[in-house]
XYZ file of C-alpha atoms in Angstrom:
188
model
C 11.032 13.154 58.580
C 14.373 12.867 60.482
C 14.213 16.644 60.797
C 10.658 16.763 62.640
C 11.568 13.738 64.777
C 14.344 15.544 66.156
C 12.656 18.932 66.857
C 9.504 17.162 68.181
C 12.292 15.848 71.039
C 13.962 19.116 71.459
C 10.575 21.120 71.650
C 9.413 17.817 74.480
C 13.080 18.259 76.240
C 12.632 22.288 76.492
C 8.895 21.641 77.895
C 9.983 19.242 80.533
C 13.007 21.223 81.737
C 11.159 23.233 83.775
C 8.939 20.774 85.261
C 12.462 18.770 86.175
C 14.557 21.982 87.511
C 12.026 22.577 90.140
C 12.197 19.079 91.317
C 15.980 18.720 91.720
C 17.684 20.498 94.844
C 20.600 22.482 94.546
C 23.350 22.507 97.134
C 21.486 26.285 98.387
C 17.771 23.630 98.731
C 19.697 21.468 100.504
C 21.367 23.800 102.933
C 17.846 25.515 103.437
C 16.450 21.954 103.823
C 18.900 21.165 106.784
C 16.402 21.273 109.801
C 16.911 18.316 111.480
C 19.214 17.142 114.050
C 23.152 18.289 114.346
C 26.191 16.725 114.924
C 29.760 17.174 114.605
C 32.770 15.014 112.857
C 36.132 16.277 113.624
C 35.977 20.037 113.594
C 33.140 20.045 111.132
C 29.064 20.669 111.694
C 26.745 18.791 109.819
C 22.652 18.950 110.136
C 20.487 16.449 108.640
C 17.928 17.674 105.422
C 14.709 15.593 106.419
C 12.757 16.468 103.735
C 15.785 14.562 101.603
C 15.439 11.062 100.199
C 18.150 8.657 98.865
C 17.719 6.609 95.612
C 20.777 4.302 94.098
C 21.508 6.478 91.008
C 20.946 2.844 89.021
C 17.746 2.249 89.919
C 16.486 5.566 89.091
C 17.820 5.670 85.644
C 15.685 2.298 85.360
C 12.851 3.659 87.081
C 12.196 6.656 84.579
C 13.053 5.198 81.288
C 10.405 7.536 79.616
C 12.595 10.332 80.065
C 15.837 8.109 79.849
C 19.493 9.035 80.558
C 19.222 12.946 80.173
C 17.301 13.192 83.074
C 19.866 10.968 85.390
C 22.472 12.522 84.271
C 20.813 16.120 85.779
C 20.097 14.713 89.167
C 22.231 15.654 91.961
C 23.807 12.607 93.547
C 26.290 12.215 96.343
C 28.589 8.959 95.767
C 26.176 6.100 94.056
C 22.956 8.042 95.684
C 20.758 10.851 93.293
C 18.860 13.299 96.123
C 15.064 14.276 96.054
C 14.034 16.817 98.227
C 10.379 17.212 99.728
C 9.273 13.544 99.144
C 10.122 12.014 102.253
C 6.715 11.564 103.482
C 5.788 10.436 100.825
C 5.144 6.424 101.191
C 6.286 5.591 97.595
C 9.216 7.719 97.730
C 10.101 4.949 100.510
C 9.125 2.227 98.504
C 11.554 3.610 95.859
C 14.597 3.726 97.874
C 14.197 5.566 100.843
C 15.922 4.043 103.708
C 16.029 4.774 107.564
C 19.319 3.700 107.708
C 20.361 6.753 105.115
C 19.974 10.546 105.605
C 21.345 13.722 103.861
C 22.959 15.975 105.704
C 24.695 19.406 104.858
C 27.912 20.502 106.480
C 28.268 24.449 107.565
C 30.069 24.624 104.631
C 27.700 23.586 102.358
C 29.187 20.144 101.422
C 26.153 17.241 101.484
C 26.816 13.951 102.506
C 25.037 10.391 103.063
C 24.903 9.528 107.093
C 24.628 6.088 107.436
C 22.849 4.904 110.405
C 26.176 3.381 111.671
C 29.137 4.704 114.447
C 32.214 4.572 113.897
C 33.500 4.179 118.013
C 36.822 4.985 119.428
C 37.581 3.333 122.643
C 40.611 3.437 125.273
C 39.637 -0.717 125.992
C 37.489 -3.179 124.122
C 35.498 -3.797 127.199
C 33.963 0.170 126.519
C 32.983 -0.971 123.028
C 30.812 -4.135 124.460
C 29.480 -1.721 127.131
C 28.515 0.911 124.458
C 26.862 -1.972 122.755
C 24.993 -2.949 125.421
C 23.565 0.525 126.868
C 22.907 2.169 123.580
C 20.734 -0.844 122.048
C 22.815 -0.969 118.352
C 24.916 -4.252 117.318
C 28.050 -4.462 117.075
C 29.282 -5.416 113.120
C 33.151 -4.523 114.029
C 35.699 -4.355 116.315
C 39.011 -4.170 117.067
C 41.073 -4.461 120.188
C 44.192 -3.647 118.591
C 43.199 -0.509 116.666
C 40.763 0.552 119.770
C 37.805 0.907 117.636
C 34.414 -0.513 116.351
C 31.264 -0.424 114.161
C 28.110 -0.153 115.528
C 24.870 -0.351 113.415
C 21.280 1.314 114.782
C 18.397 0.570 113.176
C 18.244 3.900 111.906
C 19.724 7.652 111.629
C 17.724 8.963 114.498
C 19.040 5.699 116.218
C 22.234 6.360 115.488
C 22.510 9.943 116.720
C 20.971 9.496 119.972
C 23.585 6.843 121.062
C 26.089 9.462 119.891
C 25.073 11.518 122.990
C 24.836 8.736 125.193
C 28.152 7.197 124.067
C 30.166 10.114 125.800
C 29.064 9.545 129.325
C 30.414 5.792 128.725
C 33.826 5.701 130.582
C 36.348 4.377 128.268
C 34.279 5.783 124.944
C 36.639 8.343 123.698
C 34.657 9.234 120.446
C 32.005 8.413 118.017
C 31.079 9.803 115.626
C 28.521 8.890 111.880
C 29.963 6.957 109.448
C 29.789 9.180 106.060
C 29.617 9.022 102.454
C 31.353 11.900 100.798
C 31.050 13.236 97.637
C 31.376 16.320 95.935
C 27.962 17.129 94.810
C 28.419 16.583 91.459
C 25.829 17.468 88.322
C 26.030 14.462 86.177
């Protein structure tokens, strides 16, 4: 009885593992997926994967109890996030976890990270930093006349990146640039 328990599992785990491989992106989906807008941190390119949507890796191992741990373990996650790709138009995929203030992107490189819809701005004087506030539309949740620099949040990704652009015509801005979560893109 034990014996047939366990192969009816294996026999379900080998059906399914097609049906889950061709939903989970690989770091070659996700570099084939990265369409969207470009930007640059340091010397490094990254382009944002639209089709890519963030869930906290907690919440989906709650979410799909029927196929339990095994399957969260196989998703490919970048810090505390697992990554679907293809269901961002998708309404529930939002529901789930999708958030405007999150995006994949993919470096030249091929490393993926999470761009938050916040800048991190570098400034020569604070006055720049309430300037940059004011023209770009974000709000300021940081700031530092000492160190030169600040946090400001957008509403969302796209938000974020447009000020980017109009941040370097602001005299005084010296750089801004997306605050990042990096991970290696690690199969659990």
């Amino acid at each position: 009885m034990k014996n047939s328990i366990l192969y009816l599992s294996l026999l379900g785990a080998m059906l399914a593992a097609p049906a889950i491989a061709q939903t989970l992106p690989t770091a070659k989906a996700l570099q084939q997926s990265a369409t969207g807008e470009s930007f640059t941190v340091g010397q490094m390119r990254f382009r944002v994967v639209p089709d890519a949507v963030l869930e906290p890796s907690a919440a989906k191992a709650q979410a799909t109890p029927a196929i339990g741990k095994a399957n969260a373990r196989q998703q490919p996650a970048i810090g505390k996030y697992t990554v679907k790709l293809g269901a961002a138009k998708s309404a529930a995929a939002v529901a789930t976890g999708g958030d405007a203030r999150m995006a994949v992107a993919m470096s030249d490189s091929g490393v993926p990270v999470v761009v938050t819809s916040s800048l991190d701005v570098y400034v020569s004087h604070i006055g720049a930093l309430n300037e940059a506030v004011r023209d770009t539309g974000g709000k300021l949740k940081y700031s530092s006349a000492l160190g030169g620099n600040g946090v400001i949040e957008y509403a969302s990704v796209a938000q974020a990146l447009q000020a980017m652009q109009k941040l370097s015509a602001i005299a005084g801005v010296k750089s801004a640039s997306p605050r990042l979560i990096r991970e290696e893109f690690v199969l659990y």
